[in-house]
PDB file of C-alpha atoms in Angstrom:
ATOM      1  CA  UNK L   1      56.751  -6.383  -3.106  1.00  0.00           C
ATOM      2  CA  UNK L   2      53.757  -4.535  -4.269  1.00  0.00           C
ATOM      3  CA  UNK L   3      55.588  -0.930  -4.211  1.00  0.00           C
ATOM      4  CA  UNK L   4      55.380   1.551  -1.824  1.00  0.00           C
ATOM      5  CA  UNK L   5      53.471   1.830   1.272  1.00  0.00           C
ATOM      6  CA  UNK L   6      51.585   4.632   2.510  1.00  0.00           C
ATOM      7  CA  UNK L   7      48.994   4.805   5.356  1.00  0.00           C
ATOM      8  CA  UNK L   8      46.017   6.906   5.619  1.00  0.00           C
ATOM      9  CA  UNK L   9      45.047   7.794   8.332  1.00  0.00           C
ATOM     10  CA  UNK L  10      41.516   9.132  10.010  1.00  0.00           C
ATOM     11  CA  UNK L  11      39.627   9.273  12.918  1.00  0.00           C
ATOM     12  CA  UNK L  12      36.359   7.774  10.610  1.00  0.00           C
ATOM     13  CA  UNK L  13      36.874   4.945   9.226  1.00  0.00           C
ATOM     14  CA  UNK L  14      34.184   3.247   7.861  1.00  0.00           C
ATOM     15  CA  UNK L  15      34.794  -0.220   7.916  1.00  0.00           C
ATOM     16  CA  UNK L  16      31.509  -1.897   7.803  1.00  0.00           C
ATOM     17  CA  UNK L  17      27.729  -1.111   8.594  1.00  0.00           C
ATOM     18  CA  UNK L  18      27.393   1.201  11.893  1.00  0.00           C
ATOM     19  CA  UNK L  19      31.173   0.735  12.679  1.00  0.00           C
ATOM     20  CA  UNK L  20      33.796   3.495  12.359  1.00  0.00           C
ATOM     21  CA  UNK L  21      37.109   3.350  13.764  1.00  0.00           C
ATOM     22  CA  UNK L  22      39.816   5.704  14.559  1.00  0.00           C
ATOM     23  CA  UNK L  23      42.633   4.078  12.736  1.00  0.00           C
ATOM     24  CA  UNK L  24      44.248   3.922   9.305  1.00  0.00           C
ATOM     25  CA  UNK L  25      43.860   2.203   5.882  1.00  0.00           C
ATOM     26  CA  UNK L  26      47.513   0.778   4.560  1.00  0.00           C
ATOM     27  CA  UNK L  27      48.537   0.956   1.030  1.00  0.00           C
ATOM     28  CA  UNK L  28      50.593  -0.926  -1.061  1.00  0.00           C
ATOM     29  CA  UNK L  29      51.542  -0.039  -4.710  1.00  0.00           C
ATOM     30  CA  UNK L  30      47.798   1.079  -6.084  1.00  0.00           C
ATOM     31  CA  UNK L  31      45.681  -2.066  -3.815  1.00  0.00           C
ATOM     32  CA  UNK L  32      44.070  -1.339  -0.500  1.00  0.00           C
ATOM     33  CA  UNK L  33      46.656  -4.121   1.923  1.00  0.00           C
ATOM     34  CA  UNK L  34      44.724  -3.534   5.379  1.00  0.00           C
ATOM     35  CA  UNK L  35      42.915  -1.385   7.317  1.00  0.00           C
ATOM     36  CA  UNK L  36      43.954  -0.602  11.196  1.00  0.00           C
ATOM     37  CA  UNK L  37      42.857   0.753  14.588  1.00  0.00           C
ATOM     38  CA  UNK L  38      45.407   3.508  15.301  1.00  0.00           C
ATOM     39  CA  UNK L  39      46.480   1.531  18.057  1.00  0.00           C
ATOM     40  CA  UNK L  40      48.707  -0.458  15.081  1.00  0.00           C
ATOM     41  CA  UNK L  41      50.111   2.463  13.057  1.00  0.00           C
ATOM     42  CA  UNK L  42      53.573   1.796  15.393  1.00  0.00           C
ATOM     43  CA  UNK L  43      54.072  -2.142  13.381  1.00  0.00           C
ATOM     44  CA  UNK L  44      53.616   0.008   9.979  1.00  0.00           C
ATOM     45  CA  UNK L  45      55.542   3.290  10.241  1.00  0.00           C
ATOM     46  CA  UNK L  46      59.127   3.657   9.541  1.00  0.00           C
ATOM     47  CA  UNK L  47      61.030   6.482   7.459  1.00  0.00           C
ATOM     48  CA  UNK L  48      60.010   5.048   4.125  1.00  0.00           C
ATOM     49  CA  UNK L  49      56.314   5.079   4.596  1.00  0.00           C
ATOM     50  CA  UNK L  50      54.416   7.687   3.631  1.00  0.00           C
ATOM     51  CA  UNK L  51      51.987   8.814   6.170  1.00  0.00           C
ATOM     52  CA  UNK L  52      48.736  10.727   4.932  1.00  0.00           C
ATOM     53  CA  UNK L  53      46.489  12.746   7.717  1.00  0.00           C
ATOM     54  CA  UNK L  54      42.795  12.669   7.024  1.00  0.00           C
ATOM     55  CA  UNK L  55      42.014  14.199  10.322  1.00  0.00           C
ATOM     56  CA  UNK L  56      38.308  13.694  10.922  1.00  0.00           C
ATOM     57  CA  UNK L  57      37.133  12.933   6.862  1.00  0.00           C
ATOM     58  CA  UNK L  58      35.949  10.348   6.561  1.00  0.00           C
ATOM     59  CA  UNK L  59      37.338   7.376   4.602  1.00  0.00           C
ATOM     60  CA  UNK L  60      35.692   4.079   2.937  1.00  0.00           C
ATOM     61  CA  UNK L  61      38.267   1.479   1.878  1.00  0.00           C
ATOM     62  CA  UNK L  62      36.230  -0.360  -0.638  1.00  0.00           C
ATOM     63  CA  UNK L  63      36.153  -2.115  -3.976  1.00  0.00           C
ATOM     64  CA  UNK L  64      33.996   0.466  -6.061  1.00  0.00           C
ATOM     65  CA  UNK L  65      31.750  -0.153  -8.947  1.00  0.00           C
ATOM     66  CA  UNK L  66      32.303   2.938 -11.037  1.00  0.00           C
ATOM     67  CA  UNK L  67      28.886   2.341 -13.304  1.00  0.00           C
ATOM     68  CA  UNK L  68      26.773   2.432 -10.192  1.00  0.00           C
ATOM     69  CA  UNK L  69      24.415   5.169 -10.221  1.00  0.00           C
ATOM     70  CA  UNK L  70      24.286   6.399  -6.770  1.00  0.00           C
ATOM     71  CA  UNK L  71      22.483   9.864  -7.658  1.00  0.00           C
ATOM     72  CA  UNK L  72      19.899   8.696 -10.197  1.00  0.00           C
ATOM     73  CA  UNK L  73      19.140   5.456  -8.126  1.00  0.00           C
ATOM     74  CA  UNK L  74      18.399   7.742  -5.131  1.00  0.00           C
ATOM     75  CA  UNK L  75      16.159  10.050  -7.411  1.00  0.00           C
ATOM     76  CA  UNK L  76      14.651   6.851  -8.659  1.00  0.00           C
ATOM     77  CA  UNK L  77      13.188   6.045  -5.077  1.00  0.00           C
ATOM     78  CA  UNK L  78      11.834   9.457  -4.782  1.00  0.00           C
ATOM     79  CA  UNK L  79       8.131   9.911  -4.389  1.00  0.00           C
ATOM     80  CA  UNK L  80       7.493   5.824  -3.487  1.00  0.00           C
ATOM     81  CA  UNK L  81       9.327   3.084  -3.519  1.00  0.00           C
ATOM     82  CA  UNK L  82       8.077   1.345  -6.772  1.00  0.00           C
ATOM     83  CA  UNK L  83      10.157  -1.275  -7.413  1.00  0.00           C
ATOM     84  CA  UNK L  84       8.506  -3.492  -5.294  1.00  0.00           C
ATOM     85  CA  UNK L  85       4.876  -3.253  -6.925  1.00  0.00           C
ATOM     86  CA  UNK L  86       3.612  -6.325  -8.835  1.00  0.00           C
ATOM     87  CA  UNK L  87       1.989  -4.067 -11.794  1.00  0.00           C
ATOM     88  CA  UNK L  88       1.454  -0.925 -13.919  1.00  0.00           C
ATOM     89  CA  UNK L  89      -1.190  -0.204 -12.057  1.00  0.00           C
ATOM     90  CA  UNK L  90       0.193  -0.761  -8.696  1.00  0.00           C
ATOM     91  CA  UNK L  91       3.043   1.458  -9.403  1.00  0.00           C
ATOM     92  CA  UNK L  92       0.882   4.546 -10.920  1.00  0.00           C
ATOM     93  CA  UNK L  93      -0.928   4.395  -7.689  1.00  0.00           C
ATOM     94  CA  UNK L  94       1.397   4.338  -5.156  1.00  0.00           C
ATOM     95  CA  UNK L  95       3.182   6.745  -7.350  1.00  0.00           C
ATOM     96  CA  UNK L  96       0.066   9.066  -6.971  1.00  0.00           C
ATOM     97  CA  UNK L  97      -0.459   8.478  -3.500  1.00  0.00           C
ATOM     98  CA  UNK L  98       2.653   9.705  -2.592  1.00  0.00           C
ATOM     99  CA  UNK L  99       2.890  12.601  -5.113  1.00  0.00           C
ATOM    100  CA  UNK L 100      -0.833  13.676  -5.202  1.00  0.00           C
ATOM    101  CA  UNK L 101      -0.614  16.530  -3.244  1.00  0.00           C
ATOM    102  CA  UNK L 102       3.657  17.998  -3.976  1.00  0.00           C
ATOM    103  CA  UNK L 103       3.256  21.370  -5.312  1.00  0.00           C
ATOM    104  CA  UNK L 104       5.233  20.155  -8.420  1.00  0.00           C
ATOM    105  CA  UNK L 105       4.993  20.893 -12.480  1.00  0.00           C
ATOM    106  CA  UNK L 106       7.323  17.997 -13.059  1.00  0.00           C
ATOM    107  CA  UNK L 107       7.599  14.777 -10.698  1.00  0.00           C
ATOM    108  CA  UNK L 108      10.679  12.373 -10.757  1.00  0.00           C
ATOM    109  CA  UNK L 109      10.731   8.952  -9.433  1.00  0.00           C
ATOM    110  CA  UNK L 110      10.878   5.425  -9.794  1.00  0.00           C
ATOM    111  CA  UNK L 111      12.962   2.613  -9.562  1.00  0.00           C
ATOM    112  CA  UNK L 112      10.122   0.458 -11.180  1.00  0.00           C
ATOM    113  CA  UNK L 113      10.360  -3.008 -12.332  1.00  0.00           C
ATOM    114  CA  UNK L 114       8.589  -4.782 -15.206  1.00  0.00           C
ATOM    115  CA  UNK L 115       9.958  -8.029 -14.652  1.00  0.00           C
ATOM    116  CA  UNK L 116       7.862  -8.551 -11.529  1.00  0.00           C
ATOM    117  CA  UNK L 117       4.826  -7.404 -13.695  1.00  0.00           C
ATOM    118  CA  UNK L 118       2.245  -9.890 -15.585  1.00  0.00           C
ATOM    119  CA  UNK L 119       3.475 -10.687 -18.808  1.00  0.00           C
ATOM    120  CA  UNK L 120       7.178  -8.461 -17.991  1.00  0.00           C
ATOM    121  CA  UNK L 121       5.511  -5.988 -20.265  1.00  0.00           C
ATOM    122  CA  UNK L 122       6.649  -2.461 -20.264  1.00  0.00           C
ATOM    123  CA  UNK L 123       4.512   0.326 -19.034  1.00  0.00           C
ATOM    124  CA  UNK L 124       2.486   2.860 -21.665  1.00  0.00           C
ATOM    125  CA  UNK L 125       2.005   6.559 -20.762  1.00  0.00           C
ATOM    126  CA  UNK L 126      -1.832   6.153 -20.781  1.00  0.00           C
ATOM    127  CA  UNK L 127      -1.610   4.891 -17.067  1.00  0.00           C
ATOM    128  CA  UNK L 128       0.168   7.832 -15.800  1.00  0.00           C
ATOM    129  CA  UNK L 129      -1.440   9.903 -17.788  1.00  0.00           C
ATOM    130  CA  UNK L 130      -5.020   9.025 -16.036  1.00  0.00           C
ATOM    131  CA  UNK L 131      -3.694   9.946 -12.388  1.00  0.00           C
ATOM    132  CA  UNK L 132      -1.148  13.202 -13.933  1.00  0.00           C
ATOM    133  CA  UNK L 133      -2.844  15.061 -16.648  1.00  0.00           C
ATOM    134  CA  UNK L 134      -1.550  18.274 -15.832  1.00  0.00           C
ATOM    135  CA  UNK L 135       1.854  17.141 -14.185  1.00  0.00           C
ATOM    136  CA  UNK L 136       4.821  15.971 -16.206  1.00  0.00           C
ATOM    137  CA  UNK L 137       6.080  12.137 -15.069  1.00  0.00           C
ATOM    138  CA  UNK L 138       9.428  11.076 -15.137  1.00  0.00           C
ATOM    139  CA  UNK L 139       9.617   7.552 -13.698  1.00  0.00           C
ATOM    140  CA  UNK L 140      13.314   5.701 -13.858  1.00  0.00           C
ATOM    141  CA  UNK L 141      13.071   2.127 -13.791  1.00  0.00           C
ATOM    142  CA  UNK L 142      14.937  -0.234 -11.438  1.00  0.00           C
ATOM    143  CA  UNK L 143      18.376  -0.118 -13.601  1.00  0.00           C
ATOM    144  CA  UNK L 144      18.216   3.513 -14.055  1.00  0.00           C
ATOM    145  CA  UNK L 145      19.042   2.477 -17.804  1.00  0.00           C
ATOM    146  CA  UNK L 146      15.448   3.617 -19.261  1.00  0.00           C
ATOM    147  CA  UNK L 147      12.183   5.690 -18.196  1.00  0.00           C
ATOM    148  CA  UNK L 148       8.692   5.754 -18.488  1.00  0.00           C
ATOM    149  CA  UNK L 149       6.875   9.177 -19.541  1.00  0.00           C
ATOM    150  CA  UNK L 150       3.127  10.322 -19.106  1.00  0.00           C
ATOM    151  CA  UNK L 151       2.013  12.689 -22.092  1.00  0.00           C
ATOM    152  CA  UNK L 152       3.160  16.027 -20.401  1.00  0.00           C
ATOM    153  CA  UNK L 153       6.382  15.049 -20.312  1.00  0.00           C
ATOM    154  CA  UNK L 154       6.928  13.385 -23.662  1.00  0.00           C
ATOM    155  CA  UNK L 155       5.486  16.676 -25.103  1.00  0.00           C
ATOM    156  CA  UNK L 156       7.680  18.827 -23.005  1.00  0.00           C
ATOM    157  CA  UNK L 157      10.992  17.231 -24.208  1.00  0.00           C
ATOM    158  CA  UNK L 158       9.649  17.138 -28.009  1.00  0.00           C
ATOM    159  CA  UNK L 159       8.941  13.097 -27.958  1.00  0.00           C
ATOM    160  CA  UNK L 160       5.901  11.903 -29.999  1.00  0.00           C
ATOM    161  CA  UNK L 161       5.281   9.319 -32.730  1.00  0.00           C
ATOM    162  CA  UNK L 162       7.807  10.726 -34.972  1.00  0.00           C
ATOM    163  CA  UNK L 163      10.609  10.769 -32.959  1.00  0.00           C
ATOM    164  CA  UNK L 164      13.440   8.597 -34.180  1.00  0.00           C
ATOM    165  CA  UNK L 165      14.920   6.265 -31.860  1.00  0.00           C
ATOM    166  CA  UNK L 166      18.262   7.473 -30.687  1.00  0.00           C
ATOM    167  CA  UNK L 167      21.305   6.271 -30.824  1.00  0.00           C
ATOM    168  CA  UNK L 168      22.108   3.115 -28.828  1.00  0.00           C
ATOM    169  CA  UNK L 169      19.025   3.526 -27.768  1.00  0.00           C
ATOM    170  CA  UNK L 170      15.098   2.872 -28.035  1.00  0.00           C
ATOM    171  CA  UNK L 171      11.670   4.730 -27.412  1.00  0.00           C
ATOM    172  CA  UNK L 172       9.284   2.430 -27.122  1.00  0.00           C
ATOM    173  CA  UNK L 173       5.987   3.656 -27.908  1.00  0.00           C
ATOM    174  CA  UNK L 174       1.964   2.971 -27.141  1.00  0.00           C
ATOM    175  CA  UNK L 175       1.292   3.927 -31.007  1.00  0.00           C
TER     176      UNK L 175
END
């Protein structure tokens, strides 16, 4: 016996890619047991279950990774999708492309990847720099777990030669 057993129910479901069902999602104890087409809820319910109405929100019955970074991963692909591009150069100009002509002092994006670059190395500000000298860059890389900078933007946020490296953490620099 896992505990007790409460079903939620709602008429969106989202059970798997493009398919939503009217039904209900049974729980047992804290662990996801089953999920249902309302057509079941009869073999579940009795007086000692605990029956939750969702209505029409939706629910997703899932095993969740709490470190993914939905929001910054989705900013990351903003502006061209760069993690695809074989090299620093690549990625500055589809970057560009994409971003030439948005009305913008400061441009996020990104989602690059150095590991598919020539030699894995990482990316200077000099390249963005050429294509955005009067923007500020803020490119996320594939992990969301560091960024590359043009000039504009180091300056803006106080970031030059001096700066010490935080903590847990390193800027890597062109000089």
């Amino acid at each position: 016996d896992m505990g007790k057993m409460r079903l939620l129910k709602s008429k969106n479901i989202f059970i798997e890619k493009d398919k939503v069902i009217d039904g209900f999602v049974v729980i047992k104890g804290n662990r996801i047991y089953d999920v249902q087409p309302i057509t079941n809820i009869a073999k579940y319910s009795n007086d000692e279950v605990e029956v939750v109405d969702y209505g029409d929100k939706t629910i997703m019955p899932a095993f969740n990774d709490a470190h993914v970074h939905l929001l910054l991963a989705a900013i990351a692909d903003k502006g061209g999708f760069l993690r695809y591009c074989n090299s620093e150069q690549e990625a500055v100009e589809l970057f560009y492309e994409n971003n030439k002509d948005r009305d913008s002092k400061f441009l996020i994006g990104g989602a690059w990847d150095h590991f598919r670059w020539p030699g894995q190395k990482e990316p200077t500000k000099k390249s963005l720099d050429e294509k955005f000298p009067d923007k500020m860059v803020f490119l996320l890389n594939r992990e969301v777990h560091g960024a590359w900078c043009n000039s504009k933007c180091l300056e803006y946020f106080g970031i030059d030669k001096n700066t010490p490296d935080p903590q847990s953490g390193v800027i890597y620099k062109d000089e």
